[in-house]
PDB file of C-alpha atoms and ligand atoms in Angstrom:
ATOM      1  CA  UNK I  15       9.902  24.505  90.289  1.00  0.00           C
ATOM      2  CA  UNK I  16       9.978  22.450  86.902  1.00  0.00           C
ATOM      3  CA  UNK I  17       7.598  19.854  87.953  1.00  0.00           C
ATOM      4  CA  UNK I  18       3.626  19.836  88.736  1.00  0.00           C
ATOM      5  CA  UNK I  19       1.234  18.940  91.657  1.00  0.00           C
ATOM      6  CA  UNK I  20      -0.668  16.192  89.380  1.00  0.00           C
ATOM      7  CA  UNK I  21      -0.094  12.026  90.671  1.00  0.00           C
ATOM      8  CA  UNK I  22       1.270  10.158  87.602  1.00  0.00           C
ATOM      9  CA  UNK I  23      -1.014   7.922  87.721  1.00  0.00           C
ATOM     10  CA  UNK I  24      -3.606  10.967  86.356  1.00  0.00           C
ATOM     11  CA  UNK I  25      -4.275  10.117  82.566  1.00  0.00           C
ATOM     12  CA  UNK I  26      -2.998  13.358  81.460  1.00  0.00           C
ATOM     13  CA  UNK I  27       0.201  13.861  83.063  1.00  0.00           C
ATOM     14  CA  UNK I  28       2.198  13.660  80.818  1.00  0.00           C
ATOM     15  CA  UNK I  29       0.680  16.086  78.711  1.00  0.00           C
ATOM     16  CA  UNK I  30       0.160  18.424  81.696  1.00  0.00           C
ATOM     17  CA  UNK I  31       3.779  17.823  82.943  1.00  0.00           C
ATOM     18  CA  UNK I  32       4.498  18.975  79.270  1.00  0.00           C
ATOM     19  CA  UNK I  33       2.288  21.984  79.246  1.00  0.00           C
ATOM     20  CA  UNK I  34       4.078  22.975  82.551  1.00  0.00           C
ATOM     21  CA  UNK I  35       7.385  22.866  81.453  1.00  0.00           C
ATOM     22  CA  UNK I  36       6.160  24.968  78.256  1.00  0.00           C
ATOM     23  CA  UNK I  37       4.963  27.399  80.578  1.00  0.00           C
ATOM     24  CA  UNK I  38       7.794  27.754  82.872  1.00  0.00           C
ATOM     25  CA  UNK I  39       9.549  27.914  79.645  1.00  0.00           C
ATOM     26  CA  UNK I  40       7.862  31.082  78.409  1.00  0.00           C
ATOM     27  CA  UNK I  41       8.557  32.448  82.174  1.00  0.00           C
ATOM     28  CA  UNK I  42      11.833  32.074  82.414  1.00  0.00           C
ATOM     29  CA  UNK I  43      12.282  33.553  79.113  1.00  0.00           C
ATOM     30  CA  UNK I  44      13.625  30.746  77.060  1.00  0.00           C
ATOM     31  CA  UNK I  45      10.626  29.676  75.360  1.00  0.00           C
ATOM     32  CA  UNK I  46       9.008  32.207  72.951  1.00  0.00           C
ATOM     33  CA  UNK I  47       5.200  32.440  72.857  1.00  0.00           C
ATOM     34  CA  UNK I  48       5.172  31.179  69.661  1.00  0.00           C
ATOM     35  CA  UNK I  49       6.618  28.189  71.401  1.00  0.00           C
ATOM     36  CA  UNK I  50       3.511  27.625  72.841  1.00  0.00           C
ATOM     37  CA  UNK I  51       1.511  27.554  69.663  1.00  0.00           C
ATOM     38  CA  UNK I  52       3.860  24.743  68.160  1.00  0.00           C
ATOM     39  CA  UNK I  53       3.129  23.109  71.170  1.00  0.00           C
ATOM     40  CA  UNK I  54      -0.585  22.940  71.402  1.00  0.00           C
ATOM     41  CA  UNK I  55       0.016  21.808  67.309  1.00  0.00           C
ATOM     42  CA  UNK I  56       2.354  18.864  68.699  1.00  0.00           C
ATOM     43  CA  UNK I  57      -0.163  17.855  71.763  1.00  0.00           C
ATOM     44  CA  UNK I  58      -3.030  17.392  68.720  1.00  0.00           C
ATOM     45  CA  UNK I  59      -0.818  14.861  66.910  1.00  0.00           C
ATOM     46  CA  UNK I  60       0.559  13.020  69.819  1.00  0.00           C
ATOM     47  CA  UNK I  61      -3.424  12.566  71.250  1.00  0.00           C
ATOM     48  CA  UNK I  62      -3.791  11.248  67.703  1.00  0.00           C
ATOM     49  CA  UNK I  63      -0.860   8.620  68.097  1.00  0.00           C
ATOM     50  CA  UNK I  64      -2.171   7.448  71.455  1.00  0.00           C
ATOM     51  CA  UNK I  65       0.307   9.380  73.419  1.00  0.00           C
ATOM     52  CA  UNK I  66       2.559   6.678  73.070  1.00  0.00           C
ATOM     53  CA  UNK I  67       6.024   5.461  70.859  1.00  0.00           C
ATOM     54  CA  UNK I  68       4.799   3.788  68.000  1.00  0.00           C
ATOM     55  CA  UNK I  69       7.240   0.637  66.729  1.00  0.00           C
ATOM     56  CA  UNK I  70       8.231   2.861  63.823  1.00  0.00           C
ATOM     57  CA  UNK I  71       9.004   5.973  66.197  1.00  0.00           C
ATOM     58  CA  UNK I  72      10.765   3.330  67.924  1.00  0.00           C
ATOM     59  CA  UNK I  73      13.096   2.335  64.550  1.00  0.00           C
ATOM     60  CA  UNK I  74      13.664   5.851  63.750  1.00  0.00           C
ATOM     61  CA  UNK I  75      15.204   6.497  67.362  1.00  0.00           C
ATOM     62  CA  UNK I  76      17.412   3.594  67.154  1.00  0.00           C
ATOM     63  CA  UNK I  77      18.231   4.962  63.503  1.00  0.00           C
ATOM     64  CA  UNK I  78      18.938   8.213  64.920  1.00  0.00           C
ATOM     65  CA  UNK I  79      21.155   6.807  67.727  1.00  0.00           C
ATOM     66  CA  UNK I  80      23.179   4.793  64.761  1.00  0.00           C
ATOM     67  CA  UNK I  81      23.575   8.072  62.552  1.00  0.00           C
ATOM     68  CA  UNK I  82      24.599   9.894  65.953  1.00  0.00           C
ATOM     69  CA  UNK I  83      27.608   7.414  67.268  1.00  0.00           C
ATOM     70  CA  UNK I  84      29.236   6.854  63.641  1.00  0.00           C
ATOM     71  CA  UNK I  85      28.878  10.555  62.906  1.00  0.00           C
ATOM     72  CA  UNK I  86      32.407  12.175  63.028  1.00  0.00           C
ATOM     73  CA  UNK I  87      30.902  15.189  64.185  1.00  0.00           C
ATOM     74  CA  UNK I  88      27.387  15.020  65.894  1.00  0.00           C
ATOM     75  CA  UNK I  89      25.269  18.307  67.127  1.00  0.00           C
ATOM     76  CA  UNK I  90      22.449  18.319  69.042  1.00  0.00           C
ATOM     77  CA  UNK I  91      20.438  21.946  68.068  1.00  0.00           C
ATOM     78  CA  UNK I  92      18.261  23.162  70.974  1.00  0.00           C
ATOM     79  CA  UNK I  93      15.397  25.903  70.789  1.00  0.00           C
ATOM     80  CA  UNK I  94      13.416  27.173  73.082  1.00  0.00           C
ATOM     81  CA  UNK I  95      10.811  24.332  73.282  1.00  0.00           C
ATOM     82  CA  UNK I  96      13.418  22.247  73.678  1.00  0.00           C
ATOM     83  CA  UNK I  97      15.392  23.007  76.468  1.00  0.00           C
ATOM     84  CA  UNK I  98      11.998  23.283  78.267  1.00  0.00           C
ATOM     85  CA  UNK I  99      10.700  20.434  77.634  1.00  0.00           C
ATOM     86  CA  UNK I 100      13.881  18.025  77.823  1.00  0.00           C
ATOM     87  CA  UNK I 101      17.411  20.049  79.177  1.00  0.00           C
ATOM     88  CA  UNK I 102      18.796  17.273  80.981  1.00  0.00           C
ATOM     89  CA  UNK I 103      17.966  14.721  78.854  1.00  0.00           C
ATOM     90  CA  UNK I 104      19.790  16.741  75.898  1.00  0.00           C
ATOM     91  CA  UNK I 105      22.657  16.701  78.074  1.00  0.00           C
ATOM     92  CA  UNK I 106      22.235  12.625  78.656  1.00  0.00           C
ATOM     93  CA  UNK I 107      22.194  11.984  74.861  1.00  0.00           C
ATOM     94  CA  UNK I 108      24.841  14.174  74.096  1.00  0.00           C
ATOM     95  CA  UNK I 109      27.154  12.766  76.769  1.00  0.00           C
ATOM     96  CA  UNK I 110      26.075   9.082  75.542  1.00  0.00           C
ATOM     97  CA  UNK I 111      26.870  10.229  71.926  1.00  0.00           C
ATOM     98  CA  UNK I 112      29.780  12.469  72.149  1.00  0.00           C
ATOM     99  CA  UNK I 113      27.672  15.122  70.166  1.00  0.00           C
ATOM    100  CA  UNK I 114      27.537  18.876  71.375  1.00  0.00           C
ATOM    101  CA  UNK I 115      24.880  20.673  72.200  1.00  0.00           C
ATOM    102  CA  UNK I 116      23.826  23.867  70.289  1.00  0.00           C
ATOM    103  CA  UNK I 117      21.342  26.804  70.645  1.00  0.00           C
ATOM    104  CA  UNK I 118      19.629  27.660  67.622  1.00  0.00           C
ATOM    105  CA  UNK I 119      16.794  29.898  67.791  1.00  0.00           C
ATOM    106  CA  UNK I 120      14.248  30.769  65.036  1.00  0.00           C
ATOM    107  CA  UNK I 121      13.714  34.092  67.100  1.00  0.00           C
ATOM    108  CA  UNK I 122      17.103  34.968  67.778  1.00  0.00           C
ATOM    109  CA  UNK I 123      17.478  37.093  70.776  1.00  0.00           C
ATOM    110  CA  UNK I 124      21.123  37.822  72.363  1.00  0.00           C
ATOM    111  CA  UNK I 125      19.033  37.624  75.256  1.00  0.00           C
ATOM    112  CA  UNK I 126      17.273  34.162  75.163  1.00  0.00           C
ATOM    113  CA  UNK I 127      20.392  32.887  73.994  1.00  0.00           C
ATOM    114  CA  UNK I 128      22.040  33.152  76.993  1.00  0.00           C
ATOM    115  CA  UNK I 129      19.026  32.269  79.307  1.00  0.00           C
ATOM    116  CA  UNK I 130      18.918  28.990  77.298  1.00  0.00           C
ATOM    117  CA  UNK I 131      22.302  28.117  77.752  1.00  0.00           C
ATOM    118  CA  UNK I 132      22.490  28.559  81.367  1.00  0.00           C
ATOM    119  CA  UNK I 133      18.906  26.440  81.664  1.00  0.00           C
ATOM    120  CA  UNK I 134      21.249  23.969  80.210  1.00  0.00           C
ATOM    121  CA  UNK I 135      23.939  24.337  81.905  1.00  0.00           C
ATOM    122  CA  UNK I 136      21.977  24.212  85.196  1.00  0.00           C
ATOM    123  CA  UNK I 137      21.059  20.663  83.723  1.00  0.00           C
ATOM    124  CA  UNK I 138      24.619  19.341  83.188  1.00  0.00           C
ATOM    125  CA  UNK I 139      25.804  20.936  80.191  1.00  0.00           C
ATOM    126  CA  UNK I 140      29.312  21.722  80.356  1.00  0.00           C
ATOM    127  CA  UNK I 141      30.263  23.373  76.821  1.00  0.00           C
ATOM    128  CA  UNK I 142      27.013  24.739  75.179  1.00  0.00           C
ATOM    129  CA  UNK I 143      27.543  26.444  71.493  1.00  0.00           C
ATOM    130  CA  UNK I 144      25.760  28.782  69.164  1.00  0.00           C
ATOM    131  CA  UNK I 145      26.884  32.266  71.262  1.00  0.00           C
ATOM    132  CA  UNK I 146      29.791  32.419  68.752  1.00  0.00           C
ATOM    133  CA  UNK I 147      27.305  32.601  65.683  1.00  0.00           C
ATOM    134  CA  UNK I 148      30.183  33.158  63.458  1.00  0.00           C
ATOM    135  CA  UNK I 149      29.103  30.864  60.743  1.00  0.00           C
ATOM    136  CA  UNK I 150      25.962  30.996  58.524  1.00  0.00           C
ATOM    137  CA  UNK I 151      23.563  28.710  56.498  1.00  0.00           C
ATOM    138  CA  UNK I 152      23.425  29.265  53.029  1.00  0.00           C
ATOM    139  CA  UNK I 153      19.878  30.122  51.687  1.00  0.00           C
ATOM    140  CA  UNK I 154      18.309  31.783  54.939  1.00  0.00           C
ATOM    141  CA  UNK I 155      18.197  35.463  55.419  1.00  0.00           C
ATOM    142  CA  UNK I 156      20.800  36.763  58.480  1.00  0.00           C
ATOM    143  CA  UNK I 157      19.330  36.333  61.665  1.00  0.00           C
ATOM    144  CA  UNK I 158      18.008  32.675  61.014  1.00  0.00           C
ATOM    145  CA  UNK I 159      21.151  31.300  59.293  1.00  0.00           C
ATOM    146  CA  UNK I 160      23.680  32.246  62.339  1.00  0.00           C
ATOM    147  CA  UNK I 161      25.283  29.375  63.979  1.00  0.00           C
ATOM    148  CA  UNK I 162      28.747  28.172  65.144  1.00  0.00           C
ATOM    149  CA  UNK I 163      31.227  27.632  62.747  1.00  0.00           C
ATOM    150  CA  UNK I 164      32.817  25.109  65.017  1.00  0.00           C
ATOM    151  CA  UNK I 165      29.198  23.406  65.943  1.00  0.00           C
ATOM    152  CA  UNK I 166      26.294  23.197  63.317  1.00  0.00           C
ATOM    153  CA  UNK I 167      28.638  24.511  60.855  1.00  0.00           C
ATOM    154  CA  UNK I 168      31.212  21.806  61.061  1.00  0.00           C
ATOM    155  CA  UNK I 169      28.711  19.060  61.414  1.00  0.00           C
ATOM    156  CA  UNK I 170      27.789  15.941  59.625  1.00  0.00           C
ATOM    157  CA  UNK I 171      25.016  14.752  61.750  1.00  0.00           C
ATOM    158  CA  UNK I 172      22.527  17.396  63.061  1.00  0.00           C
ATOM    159  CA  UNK I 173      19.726  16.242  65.800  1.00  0.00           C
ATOM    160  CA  UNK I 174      16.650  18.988  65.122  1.00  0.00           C
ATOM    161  CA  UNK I 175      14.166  18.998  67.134  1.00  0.00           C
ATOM    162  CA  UNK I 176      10.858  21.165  66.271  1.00  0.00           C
ATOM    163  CA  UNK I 177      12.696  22.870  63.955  1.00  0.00           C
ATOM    164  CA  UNK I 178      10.915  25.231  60.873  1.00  0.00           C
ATOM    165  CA  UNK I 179      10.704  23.373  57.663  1.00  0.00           C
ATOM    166  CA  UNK I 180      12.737  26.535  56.144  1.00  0.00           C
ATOM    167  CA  UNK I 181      15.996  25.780  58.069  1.00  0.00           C
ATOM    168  CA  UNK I 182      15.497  22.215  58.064  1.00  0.00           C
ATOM    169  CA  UNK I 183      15.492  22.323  53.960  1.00  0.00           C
ATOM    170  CA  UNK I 184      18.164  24.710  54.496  1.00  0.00           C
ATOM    171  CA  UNK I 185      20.419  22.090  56.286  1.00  0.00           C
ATOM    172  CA  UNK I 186      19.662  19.067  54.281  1.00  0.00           C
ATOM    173  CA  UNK I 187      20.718  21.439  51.205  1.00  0.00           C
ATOM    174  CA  UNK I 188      23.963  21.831  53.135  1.00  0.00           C
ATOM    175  CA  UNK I 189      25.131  18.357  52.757  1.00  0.00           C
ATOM    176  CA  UNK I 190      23.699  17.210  56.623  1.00  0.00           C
ATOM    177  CA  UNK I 191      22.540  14.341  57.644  1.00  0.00           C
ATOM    178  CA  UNK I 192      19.119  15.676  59.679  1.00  0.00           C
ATOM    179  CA  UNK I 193      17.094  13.595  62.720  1.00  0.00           C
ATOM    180  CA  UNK I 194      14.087  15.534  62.989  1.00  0.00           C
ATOM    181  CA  UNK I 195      11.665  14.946  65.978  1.00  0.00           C
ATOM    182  CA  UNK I 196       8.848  16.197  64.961  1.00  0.00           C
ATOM    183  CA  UNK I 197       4.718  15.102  65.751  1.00  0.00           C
ATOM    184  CA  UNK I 198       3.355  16.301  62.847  1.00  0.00           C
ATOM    185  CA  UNK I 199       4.575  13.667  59.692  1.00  0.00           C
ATOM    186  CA  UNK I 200       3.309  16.024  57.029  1.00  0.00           C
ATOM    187  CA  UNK I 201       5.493  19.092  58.248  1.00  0.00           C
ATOM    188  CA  UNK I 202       8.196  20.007  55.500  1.00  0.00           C
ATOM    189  CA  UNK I 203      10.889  19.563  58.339  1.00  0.00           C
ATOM    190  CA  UNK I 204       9.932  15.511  58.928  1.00  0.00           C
ATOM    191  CA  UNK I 205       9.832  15.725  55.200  1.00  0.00           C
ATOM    192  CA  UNK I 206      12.999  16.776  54.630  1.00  0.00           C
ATOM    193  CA  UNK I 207      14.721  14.274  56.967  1.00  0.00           C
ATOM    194  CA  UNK I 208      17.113  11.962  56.940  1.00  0.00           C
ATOM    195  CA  UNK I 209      15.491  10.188  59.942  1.00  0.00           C
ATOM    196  CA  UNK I 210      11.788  11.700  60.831  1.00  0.00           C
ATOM    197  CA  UNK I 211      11.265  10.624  64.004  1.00  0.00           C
ATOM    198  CA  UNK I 212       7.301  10.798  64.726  1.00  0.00           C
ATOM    199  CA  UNK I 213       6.957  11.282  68.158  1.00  0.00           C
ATOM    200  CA  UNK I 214       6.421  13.755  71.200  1.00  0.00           C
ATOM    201  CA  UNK I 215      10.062  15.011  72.313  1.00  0.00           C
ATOM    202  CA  UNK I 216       9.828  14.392  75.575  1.00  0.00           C
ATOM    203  CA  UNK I 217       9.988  10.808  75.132  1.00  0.00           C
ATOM    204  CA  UNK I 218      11.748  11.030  71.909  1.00  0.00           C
ATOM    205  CA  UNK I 219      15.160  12.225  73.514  1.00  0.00           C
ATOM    206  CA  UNK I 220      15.042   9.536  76.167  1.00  0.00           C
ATOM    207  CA  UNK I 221      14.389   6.680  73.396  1.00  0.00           C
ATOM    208  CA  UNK I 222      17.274   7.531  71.755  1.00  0.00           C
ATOM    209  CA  UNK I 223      19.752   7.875  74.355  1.00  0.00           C
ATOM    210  CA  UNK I 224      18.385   4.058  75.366  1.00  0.00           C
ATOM    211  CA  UNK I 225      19.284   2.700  72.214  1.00  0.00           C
ATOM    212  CA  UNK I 226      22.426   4.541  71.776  1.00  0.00           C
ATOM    213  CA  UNK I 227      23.902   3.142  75.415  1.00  0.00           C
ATOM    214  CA  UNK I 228      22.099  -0.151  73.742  1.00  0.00           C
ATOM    215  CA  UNK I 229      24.588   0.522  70.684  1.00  0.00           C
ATOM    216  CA  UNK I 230      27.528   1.850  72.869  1.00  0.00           C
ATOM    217  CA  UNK I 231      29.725  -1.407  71.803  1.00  0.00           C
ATOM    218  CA  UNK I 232      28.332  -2.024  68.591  1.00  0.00           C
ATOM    219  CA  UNK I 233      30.066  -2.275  65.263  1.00  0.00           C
ATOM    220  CA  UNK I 234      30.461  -0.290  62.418  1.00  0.00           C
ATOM    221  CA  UNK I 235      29.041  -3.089  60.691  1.00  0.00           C
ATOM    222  CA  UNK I 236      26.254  -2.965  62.971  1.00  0.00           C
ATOM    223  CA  UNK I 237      25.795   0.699  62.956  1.00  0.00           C
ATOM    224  CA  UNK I 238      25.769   0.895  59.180  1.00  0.00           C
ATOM    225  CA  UNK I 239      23.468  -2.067  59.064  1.00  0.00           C
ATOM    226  CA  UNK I 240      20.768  -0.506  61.284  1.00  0.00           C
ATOM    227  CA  UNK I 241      21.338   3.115  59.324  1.00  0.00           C
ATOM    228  CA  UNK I 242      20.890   1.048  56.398  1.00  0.00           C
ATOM    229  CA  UNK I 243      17.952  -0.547  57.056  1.00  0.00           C
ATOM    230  CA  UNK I 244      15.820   2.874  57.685  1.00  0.00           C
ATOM    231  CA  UNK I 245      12.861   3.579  55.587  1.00  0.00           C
ATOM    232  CA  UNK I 246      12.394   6.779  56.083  1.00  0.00           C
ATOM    233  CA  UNK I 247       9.278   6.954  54.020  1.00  0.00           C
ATOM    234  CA  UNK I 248       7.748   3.645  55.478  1.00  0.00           C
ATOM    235  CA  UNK I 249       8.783   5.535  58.586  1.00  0.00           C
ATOM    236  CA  UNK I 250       6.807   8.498  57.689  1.00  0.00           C
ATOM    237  CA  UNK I 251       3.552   6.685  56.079  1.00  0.00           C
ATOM    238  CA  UNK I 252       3.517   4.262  59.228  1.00  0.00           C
ATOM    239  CA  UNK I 253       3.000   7.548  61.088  1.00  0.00           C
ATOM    240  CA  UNK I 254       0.509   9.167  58.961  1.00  0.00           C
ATOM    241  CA  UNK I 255      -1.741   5.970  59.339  1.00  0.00           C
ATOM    242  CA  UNK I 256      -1.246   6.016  62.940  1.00  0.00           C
ATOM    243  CA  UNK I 257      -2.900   9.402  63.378  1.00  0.00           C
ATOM    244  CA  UNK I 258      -5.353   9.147  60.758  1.00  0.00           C
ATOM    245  CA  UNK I 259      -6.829   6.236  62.306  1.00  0.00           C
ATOM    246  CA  UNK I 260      -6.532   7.385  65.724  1.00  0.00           C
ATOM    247  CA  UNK I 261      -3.622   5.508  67.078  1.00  0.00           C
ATOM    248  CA  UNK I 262      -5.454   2.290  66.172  1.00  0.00           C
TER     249      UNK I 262
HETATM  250  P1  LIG Q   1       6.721  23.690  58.523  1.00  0.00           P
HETATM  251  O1  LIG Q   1       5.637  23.028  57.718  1.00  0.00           O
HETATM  252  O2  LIG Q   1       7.432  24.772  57.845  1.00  0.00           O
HETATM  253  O3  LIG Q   1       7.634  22.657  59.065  1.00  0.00           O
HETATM  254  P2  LIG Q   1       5.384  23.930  61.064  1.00  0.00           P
HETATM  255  O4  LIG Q   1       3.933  23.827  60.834  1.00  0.00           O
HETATM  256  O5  LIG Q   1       6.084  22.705  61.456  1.00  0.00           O
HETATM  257  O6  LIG Q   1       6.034  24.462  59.727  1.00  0.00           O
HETATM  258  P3  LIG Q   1       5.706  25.097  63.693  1.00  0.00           P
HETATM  259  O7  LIG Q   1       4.324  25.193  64.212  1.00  0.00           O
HETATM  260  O8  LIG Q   1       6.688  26.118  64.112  1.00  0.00           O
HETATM  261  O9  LIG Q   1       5.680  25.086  62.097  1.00  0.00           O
HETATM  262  O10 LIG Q   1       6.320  23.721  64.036  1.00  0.00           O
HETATM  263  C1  LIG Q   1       6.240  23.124  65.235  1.00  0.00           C
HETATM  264  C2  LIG Q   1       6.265  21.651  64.955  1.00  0.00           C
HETATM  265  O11 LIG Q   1       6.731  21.014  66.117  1.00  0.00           O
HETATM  266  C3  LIG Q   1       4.887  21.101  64.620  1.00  0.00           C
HETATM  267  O12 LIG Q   1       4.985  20.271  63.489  1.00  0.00           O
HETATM  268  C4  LIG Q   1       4.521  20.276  65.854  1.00  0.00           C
HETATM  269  O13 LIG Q   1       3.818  19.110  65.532  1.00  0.00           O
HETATM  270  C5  LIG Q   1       5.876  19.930  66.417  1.00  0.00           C
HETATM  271  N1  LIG Q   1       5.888  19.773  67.886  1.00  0.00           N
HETATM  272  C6  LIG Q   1       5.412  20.638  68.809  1.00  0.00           C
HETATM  273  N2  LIG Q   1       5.602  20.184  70.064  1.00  0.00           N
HETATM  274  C7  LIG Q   1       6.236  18.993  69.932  1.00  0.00           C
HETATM  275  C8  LIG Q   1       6.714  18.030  70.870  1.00  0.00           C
HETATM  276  N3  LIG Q   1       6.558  18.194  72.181  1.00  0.00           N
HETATM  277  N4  LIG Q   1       7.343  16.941  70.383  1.00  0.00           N
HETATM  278  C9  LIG Q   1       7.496  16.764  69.051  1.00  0.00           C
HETATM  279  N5  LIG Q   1       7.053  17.630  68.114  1.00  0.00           N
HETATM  280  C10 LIG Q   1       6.436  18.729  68.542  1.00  0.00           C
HETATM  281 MG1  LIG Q   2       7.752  21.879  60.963  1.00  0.00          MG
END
């Protein structure tokens, strides 16, 4: 059972329907229980920002869809928060991108590994990296720089959701072009980005995979124009008012 006994019409269920998933997560063993710490620290922003896409969220996801179809190689890194909160919608935007879909755990366990890729491949997934781990970040001690030569390793456009500021400085120092979805605009991984993208990830994922069937016949031109056109620290600031004045 992924799903909860709560009518959608109830003014929490989406953040219920989250803190299920979460749950189930930690249950099926491919969410850690740290997981559920960065959660609850996600839910406090996103009651800040009205539980809602803000316009600017909104520009960032079409940014990131731009970044994700021109992108020679795209990769879509999932940890354990993410594949419970959104597996088959990671599968949607990587099918409407072209971009592959990679575990990358900041607790690294053989174990949880696996379980996450089969979650995802239960959702659609059909080739799901990061077992390989035969390629390395520079700047990160062992277990947290692993991941697939032929995946993270060989990208130039890296989706990271949730991700620790650490590897996310890590990855820009690589040479990557980083989306980060992450709540919280003052974290050092939104900071780092490319393309901060201020909003909860459960609607995050789906807003981008909108904009990039939206884009699916769009130009170069166009893509580079909208890629452009991102202002990444308007982007940020716009977010940091939001929650400071309550979503207001
Ligand atoms: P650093 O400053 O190094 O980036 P951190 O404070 O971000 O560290 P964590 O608590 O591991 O460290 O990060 C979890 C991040 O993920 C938090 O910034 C939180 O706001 C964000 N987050 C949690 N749940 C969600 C969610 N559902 N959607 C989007 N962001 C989320
Ligand atoms: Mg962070």
């Amino acid at each position: 059972m992924d799903e909860i006994d709560v009518p959608e019409s109830h003014p929490r269920y989406e953040s219920l329907l989250t803190r299920h998933r979460i749950e189930h997560g930690v249950d099926l063993g491919i969410t850690s229980r740290q997981g559920l710490i960065a959660q609850g620290r996600g839910e406090a922003y996103d009651y800040l920002l009205g539980e809602r896409t803000t316009e600017s969220a909104d520009r960032a996801e079409r940014a990131a869809a731009a970044h994700l179809l021109r992108a020679d190689h795209p990769v879509l890194s999932v940890n354990g928060n993410a594949a419970a909160l959104v597996p088959g919608e990671l599968v949607e935007l990587g099918d409407a991108t072209g971009a592959d879909l990679e575990v990358n755990l900041f607790n690294r366990t053989e174990e949880r590994m696996e379980r996450i890729a089969d979650h995802l491949r239960d959702h659609g997934a059909d080739d799901v990296k990061g077992l390989d781990a035969d390629g390395r970040i520079p700047g990160l001690d062992h277990e947290r720089a692993k991941v697939d030569a032929d995946g993270i390793g060989d990208a130039d456009v890296v989706l990271v959701p949730l991700e620790d500021g650490d590897r996310a400085e890590a990855l820009a120092e690589m040479g990557k072009t980083e989306l980060v979805i992450d709540l919280n605009p003052l974290s050092r991984s939104a900071q780092t980005a490319t393309v901060p993208i201020v909003d909860n990830i459960i609607r995050a994922v789906p807003g981008i995979t909108d904009h990039a069937r939206d884009l699916q016949e769009a130009s170069r031109d166009e893509l580079d124009r909208i890629v452009d056109d991102f202002d990444r620290e308007a982007a940020l600031s716009a977010a940091e008012d939001a929650i400071r004045s309550g979503g207001l």
